[in-house]
Amino acid sequence: MIFPRTRQILAGLCLSLLLLTTACAPEEPSRWDQAQQETTQKQPATETKTTTAAKPTSGGQFNKFFPQPGGGYERVYTQEKAGFAEAKLKQGGKDVAMLAISDTASNPSAAAKFQQSSKTIAGYPAVETGATQTSVLVGDRYQVKVISRDPAFTASDREAWLQRFDLDGLRNLPTTAQKR
């Protein structure tokens, strides 16, 4: 009858060990926690860069420069933060493109790629990145992008939608440095 007693002790010991290891195991962060952590870790580097440059424009100020929906297209704003605003362009309920405006004040390298550009759209330097993205630099500061999400949305469609943005209005947007 020693074996049943040993079995009880062994079961109790295993259960205690299991509780100890699971109670002490660190909880894995959710994808949201991880994204928040990555964003906040990058924040000081951005702040360091912007101390010498102008502060980025509030993303909410960009919304009025986006193209108006119509012609079977729907515009749905998806993200807005300091220096950035984004909207989906939908047709028949399907995402066909992403529209975005970003302030390059905190990321001067984003504006640098336009220096070698020989192409212009609506009078602004333009670049194509890969087969799905076309962008222009407005006022040497604001990058306006159209990114295809559907193969049927071509480079000429992206260029046409870039021209529908209020690019001249965006160029005249007062920056935070000018407001001081």
PDB file of C-alpha atoms in Angstrom:
ATOM      1  CA  MET A   1       0.000   0.000   0.000  1.00  0.00           C
ATOM      2  CA  ILE A   2       2.994   2.276  -0.236  1.00  0.00           C
ATOM      3  CA  PHE A   3       2.359   2.888  -3.915  1.00  0.00           C
ATOM      4  CA  PRO A   4      -1.025   4.641  -3.569  1.00  0.00           C
ATOM      5  CA  ARG A   5       0.432   7.001  -0.964  1.00  0.00           C
ATOM      6  CA  THR A   6       3.443   7.716  -3.173  1.00  0.00           C
ATOM      7  CA  ARG A   7       1.122   8.336  -6.072  1.00  0.00           C
ATOM      8  CA  GLN A   8      -0.816  10.913  -4.027  1.00  0.00           C
ATOM      9  CA  ILE A   9       2.378  12.673  -2.987  1.00  0.00           C
ATOM     10  CA  LEU A  10       3.688  12.651  -6.536  1.00  0.00           C
ATOM     11  CA  ALA A  11       0.370  14.008  -7.899  1.00  0.00           C
ATOM     12  CA  GLY A  12       0.365  16.775  -5.264  1.00  0.00           C
ATOM     13  CA  LEU A  13       3.972  17.645  -6.055  1.00  0.00           C
ATOM     14  CA  CYS A  14       3.258  17.802  -9.820  1.00  0.00           C
ATOM     15  CA  LEU A  15       0.180  19.945  -9.244  1.00  0.00           C
ATOM     16  CA  SER A  16       2.174  22.335  -7.025  1.00  0.00           C
ATOM     17  CA  LEU A  17       4.941  22.530  -9.598  1.00  0.00           C
ATOM     18  CA  LEU A  18       2.409  23.208 -12.371  1.00  0.00           C
ATOM     19  CA  LEU A  19       0.744  25.998 -10.371  1.00  0.00           C
ATOM     20  CA  LEU A  20       4.107  27.531  -9.507  1.00  0.00           C
ATOM     21  CA  THR A  21       5.332  27.610 -13.112  1.00  0.00           C
ATOM     22  CA  THR A  22       2.090  28.945 -14.612  1.00  0.00           C
ATOM     23  CA  ALA A  23       1.614  31.566 -11.910  1.00  0.00           C
ATOM     24  CA  CYS A  24       5.136  32.901 -12.445  1.00  0.00           C
ATOM     25  CA  ALA A  25       5.113  32.808 -16.241  1.00  0.00           C
ATOM     26  CA  PRO A  26       5.011  36.300 -17.749  1.00  0.00           C
ATOM     27  CA  GLU A  27       1.847  37.100 -19.667  1.00  0.00           C
ATOM     28  CA  GLU A  28       2.478  37.514 -23.377  1.00  0.00           C
ATOM     29  CA  PRO A  29       1.371  40.923 -24.623  1.00  0.00           C
ATOM     30  CA  SER A  30      -1.518  41.076 -27.033  1.00  0.00           C
ATOM     31  CA  ARG A  31      -0.861  42.430 -30.507  1.00  0.00           C
ATOM     32  CA  TRP A  32      -2.352  45.749 -29.357  1.00  0.00           C
ATOM     33  CA  ASP A  33      -0.044  45.935 -26.340  1.00  0.00           C
ATOM     34  CA  GLN A  34       2.914  45.107 -28.558  1.00  0.00           C
ATOM     35  CA  ALA A  35       1.974  47.771 -31.121  1.00  0.00           C
ATOM     36  CA  GLN A  36       1.536  50.342 -28.353  1.00  0.00           C
ATOM     37  CA  GLN A  37       4.924  49.433 -26.909  1.00  0.00           C
ATOM     38  CA  GLU A  38       6.627  49.716 -30.303  1.00  0.00           C
ATOM     39  CA  THR A  39       4.982  53.080 -30.939  1.00  0.00           C
ATOM     40  CA  THR A  40       5.970  54.501 -27.577  1.00  0.00           C
ATOM     41  CA  GLN A  41       9.511  53.195 -27.944  1.00  0.00           C
ATOM     42  CA  LYS A  42       9.828  55.009 -31.274  1.00  0.00           C
ATOM     43  CA  GLN A  43       8.327  58.219 -29.874  1.00  0.00           C
ATOM     44  CA  PRO A  44      11.472  59.566 -28.139  1.00  0.00           C
ATOM     45  CA  ALA A  45      13.483  59.223 -31.364  1.00  0.00           C
ATOM     46  CA  THR A  46      10.805  61.192 -33.211  1.00  0.00           C
ATOM     47  CA  GLU A  47      10.729  63.828 -30.493  1.00  0.00           C
ATOM     48  CA  THR A  48      14.493  64.160 -30.674  1.00  0.00           C
ATOM     49  CA  LYS A  49      14.303  64.755 -34.413  1.00  0.00           C
ATOM     50  CA  THR A  50      11.488  67.288 -34.131  1.00  0.00           C
ATOM     51  CA  THR A  51      13.289  69.426 -31.566  1.00  0.00           C
ATOM     52  CA  THR A  52      15.414  70.785 -34.407  1.00  0.00           C
ATOM     53  CA  ALA A  53      12.686  70.553 -37.046  1.00  0.00           C
ATOM     54  CA  ALA A  54       9.130  71.818 -37.001  1.00  0.00           C
ATOM     55  CA  LYS A  55       6.542  69.860 -35.073  1.00  0.00           C
ATOM     56  CA  PRO A  56       4.314  67.705 -37.283  1.00  0.00           C
ATOM     57  CA  THR A  57       0.932  69.065 -38.247  1.00  0.00           C
ATOM     58  CA  SER A  58      -2.080  67.545 -36.509  1.00  0.00           C
ATOM     59  CA  GLY A  59      -3.564  64.736 -38.621  1.00  0.00           C
ATOM     60  CA  GLY A  60      -7.058  66.190 -38.237  1.00  0.00           C
ATOM     61  CA  GLN A  61      -6.037  69.263 -40.220  1.00  0.00           C
ATOM     62  CA  PHE A  62      -5.404  67.077 -43.288  1.00  0.00           C
ATOM     63  CA  ASN A  63      -8.957  65.746 -43.649  1.00  0.00           C
ATOM     64  CA  LYS A  64     -10.257  68.795 -45.528  1.00  0.00           C
ATOM     65  CA  PHE A  65      -7.657  68.258 -48.286  1.00  0.00           C
ATOM     66  CA  PHE A  66      -8.744  64.708 -49.164  1.00  0.00           C
ATOM     67  CA  PRO A  67     -10.736  64.198 -52.383  1.00  0.00           C
ATOM     68  CA  GLN A  68     -14.493  64.266 -52.136  1.00  0.00           C
ATOM     69  CA  PRO A  69     -16.229  60.935 -52.687  1.00  0.00           C
ATOM     70  CA  GLY A  70     -18.448  60.482 -55.703  1.00  0.00           C
ATOM     71  CA  GLY A  71     -18.714  58.683 -59.013  1.00  0.00           C
ATOM     72  CA  GLY A  72     -19.410  55.377 -57.268  1.00  0.00           C
ATOM     73  CA  TYR A  73     -16.536  55.841 -54.793  1.00  0.00           C
ATOM     74  CA  GLU A  74     -16.796  56.102 -51.030  1.00  0.00           C
ATOM     75  CA  ARG A  75     -14.124  57.624 -48.745  1.00  0.00           C
ATOM     76  CA  VAL A  76     -13.751  56.200 -45.233  1.00  0.00           C
ATOM     77  CA  TYR A  77     -11.260  57.783 -42.830  1.00  0.00           C
ATOM     78  CA  THR A  78      -9.285  55.067 -41.042  1.00  0.00           C
ATOM     79  CA  GLN A  79      -6.464  56.704 -39.132  1.00  0.00           C
ATOM     80  CA  GLU A  80      -5.518  60.100 -37.830  1.00  0.00           C
ATOM     81  CA  LYS A  81      -2.534  60.975 -35.646  1.00  0.00           C
ATOM     82  CA  ALA A  82       0.088  63.692 -35.371  1.00  0.00           C
ATOM     83  CA  GLY A  83       1.540  64.226 -38.821  1.00  0.00           C
ATOM     84  CA  PHE A  84      -0.638  61.658 -40.593  1.00  0.00           C
ATOM     85  CA  ALA A  85      -4.152  60.998 -41.882  1.00  0.00           C
ATOM     86  CA  GLU A  86      -5.398  58.059 -43.943  1.00  0.00           C
ATOM     87  CA  ALA A  87      -8.612  57.033 -45.678  1.00  0.00           C
ATOM     88  CA  LYS A  88      -9.801  53.990 -47.602  1.00  0.00           C
ATOM     89  CA  LEU A  89     -11.215  54.474 -51.046  1.00  0.00           C
ATOM     90  CA  LYS A  90     -14.043  52.010 -51.672  1.00  0.00           C
ATOM     91  CA  GLN A  91     -15.990  51.154 -54.770  1.00  0.00           C
ATOM     92  CA  GLY A  92     -18.977  48.837 -54.520  1.00  0.00           C
ATOM     93  CA  GLY A  93     -18.043  48.068 -50.899  1.00  0.00           C
ATOM     94  CA  LYS A  94     -14.580  46.852 -51.939  1.00  0.00           C
ATOM     95  CA  ASP A  95     -11.307  48.556 -50.889  1.00  0.00           C
ATOM     96  CA  VAL A  96      -9.621  49.746 -54.075  1.00  0.00           C
ATOM     97  CA  ALA A  97      -7.036  52.183 -52.670  1.00  0.00           C
ATOM     98  CA  MET A  98      -5.615  53.903 -49.614  1.00  0.00           C
ATOM     99  CA  LEU A  99      -5.288  57.685 -49.566  1.00  0.00           C
ATOM    100  CA  ALA A 100      -2.809  59.286 -47.172  1.00  0.00           C
ATOM    101  CA  ILE A 101      -1.224  62.597 -46.238  1.00  0.00           C
ATOM    102  CA  SER A 102       1.840  62.691 -44.017  1.00  0.00           C
ATOM    103  CA  ASP A 103       3.962  65.522 -42.675  1.00  0.00           C
ATOM    104  CA  THR A 104       7.645  64.882 -43.353  1.00  0.00           C
ATOM    105  CA  ALA A 105       8.748  67.334 -40.635  1.00  0.00           C
ATOM    106  CA  SER A 106       9.706  64.455 -38.355  1.00  0.00           C
ATOM    107  CA  ASN A 107      10.965  62.234 -41.207  1.00  0.00           C
ATOM    108  CA  PRO A 108      13.061  64.309 -43.634  1.00  0.00           C
ATOM    109  CA  SER A 109      14.232  61.195 -45.495  1.00  0.00           C
ATOM    110  CA  ALA A 110      10.661  60.739 -46.773  1.00  0.00           C
ATOM    111  CA  ALA A 111      10.962  64.087 -48.572  1.00  0.00           C
ATOM    112  CA  ALA A 112      14.486  63.393 -49.837  1.00  0.00           C
ATOM    113  CA  LYS A 113      13.314  60.772 -52.349  1.00  0.00           C
ATOM    114  CA  PHE A 114      11.516  63.499 -54.318  1.00  0.00           C
ATOM    115  CA  GLN A 115      14.718  65.492 -54.991  1.00  0.00           C
ATOM    116  CA  GLN A 116      15.732  63.232 -57.890  1.00  0.00           C
ATOM    117  CA  SER A 117      12.229  63.037 -59.352  1.00  0.00           C
ATOM    118  CA  SER A 118      11.792  64.054 -62.985  1.00  0.00           C
ATOM    119  CA  LYS A 119       8.034  63.397 -62.932  1.00  0.00           C
ATOM    120  CA  THR A 120       5.425  65.864 -61.710  1.00  0.00           C
ATOM    121  CA  ILE A 121       1.722  65.567 -60.985  1.00  0.00           C
ATOM    122  CA  ALA A 122      -0.295  68.794 -60.772  1.00  0.00           C
ATOM    123  CA  GLY A 123       3.021  70.678 -60.650  1.00  0.00           C
ATOM    124  CA  TYR A 124       4.438  68.763 -57.673  1.00  0.00           C
ATOM    125  CA  PRO A 125       7.355  66.294 -57.739  1.00  0.00           C
ATOM    126  CA  ALA A 126       6.078  62.721 -57.940  1.00  0.00           C
ATOM    127  CA  VAL A 127       7.514  59.249 -57.398  1.00  0.00           C
ATOM    128  CA  GLU A 128       6.193  55.757 -57.926  1.00  0.00           C
ATOM    129  CA  THR A 129       7.165  53.156 -55.371  1.00  0.00           C
ATOM    130  CA  GLY A 130       6.794  49.641 -56.649  1.00  0.00           C
ATOM    131  CA  ALA A 131       3.781  48.840 -58.767  1.00  0.00           C
ATOM    132  CA  THR A 132       1.146  49.980 -56.279  1.00  0.00           C
ATOM    133  CA  GLN A 133       2.082  53.384 -54.858  1.00  0.00           C
ATOM    134  CA  THR A 134       2.257  56.897 -56.305  1.00  0.00           C
ATOM    135  CA  SER A 135       3.020  59.965 -54.206  1.00  0.00           C
ATOM    136  CA  VAL A 136       3.705  63.679 -54.532  1.00  0.00           C
ATOM    137  CA  LEU A 137       5.549  66.119 -52.279  1.00  0.00           C
ATOM    138  CA  VAL A 138       3.594  69.287 -51.603  1.00  0.00           C
ATOM    139  CA  GLY A 139       5.346  72.421 -50.374  1.00  0.00           C
ATOM    140  CA  ASP A 140       8.566  70.493 -49.689  1.00  0.00           C
ATOM    141  CA  ARG A 141       6.837  69.081 -46.614  1.00  0.00           C
ATOM    142  CA  TYR A 142       3.639  67.085 -47.143  1.00  0.00           C
ATOM    143  CA  GLN A 143       3.700  63.675 -48.798  1.00  0.00           C
ATOM    144  CA  VAL A 144       0.398  62.730 -50.438  1.00  0.00           C
ATOM    145  CA  LYS A 145       0.041  59.059 -51.407  1.00  0.00           C
ATOM    146  CA  VAL A 146      -2.389  56.846 -53.221  1.00  0.00           C
ATOM    147  CA  ILE A 147      -1.790  53.114 -52.796  1.00  0.00           C
ATOM    148  CA  SER A 148      -3.616  50.549 -54.927  1.00  0.00           C
ATOM    149  CA  ARG A 149      -5.363  47.775 -52.984  1.00  0.00           C
ATOM    150  CA  ASP A 150      -6.961  46.234 -56.063  1.00  0.00           C
ATOM    151  CA  PRO A 151      -5.081  45.266 -59.242  1.00  0.00           C
ATOM    152  CA  ALA A 152      -7.741  47.032 -61.320  1.00  0.00           C
ATOM    153  CA  PHE A 153      -6.777  50.355 -59.667  1.00  0.00           C
ATOM    154  CA  THR A 154      -3.892  51.362 -61.969  1.00  0.00           C
ATOM    155  CA  ALA A 155      -1.100  53.945 -61.915  1.00  0.00           C
ATOM    156  CA  SER A 156      -3.260  56.282 -64.024  1.00  0.00           C
ATOM    157  CA  ASP A 157      -6.091  55.899 -61.461  1.00  0.00           C
ATOM    158  CA  ARG A 158      -3.649  56.769 -58.660  1.00  0.00           C
ATOM    159  CA  GLU A 159      -2.459  59.844 -60.562  1.00  0.00           C
ATOM    160  CA  ALA A 160      -6.049  60.966 -61.207  1.00  0.00           C
ATOM    161  CA  TRP A 161      -6.892  60.624 -57.500  1.00  0.00           C
ATOM    162  CA  LEU A 162      -3.758  62.528 -56.491  1.00  0.00           C
ATOM    163  CA  GLN A 163      -4.982  65.398 -58.656  1.00  0.00           C
ATOM    164  CA  ARG A 164      -8.340  65.327 -56.836  1.00  0.00           C
ATOM    165  CA  PHE A 165      -6.651  66.226 -53.507  1.00  0.00           C
ATOM    166  CA  ASP A 166      -6.628  69.937 -52.671  1.00  0.00           C
ATOM    167  CA  LEU A 167      -2.856  70.075 -53.146  1.00  0.00           C
ATOM    168  CA  ASP A 168      -2.656  73.876 -53.396  1.00  0.00           C
ATOM    169  CA  GLY A 169      -4.682  74.234 -50.198  1.00  0.00           C
ATOM    170  CA  LEU A 170      -2.353  71.778 -48.482  1.00  0.00           C
ATOM    171  CA  ARG A 171       0.679  73.733 -49.691  1.00  0.00           C
ATOM    172  CA  ASN A 172      -0.749  76.853 -48.021  1.00  0.00           C
ATOM    173  CA  LEU A 173      -1.531  75.073 -44.737  1.00  0.00           C
ATOM    174  CA  PRO A 174       0.127  77.058 -41.960  1.00  0.00           C
ATOM    175  CA  THR A 175       2.673  74.919 -40.123  1.00  0.00           C
ATOM    176  CA  THR A 176       3.091  74.983 -36.365  1.00  0.00           C
ATOM    177  CA  ALA A 177       6.385  76.781 -36.822  1.00  0.00           C
ATOM    178  CA  GLN A 178       4.575  79.551 -38.726  1.00  0.00           C
ATOM    179  CA  LYS A 179       1.842  79.886 -36.066  1.00  0.00           C
ATOM    180  CA  ARG A 180       4.276  80.830 -33.300  1.00  0.00           C
TER     181      ARG A 180
END
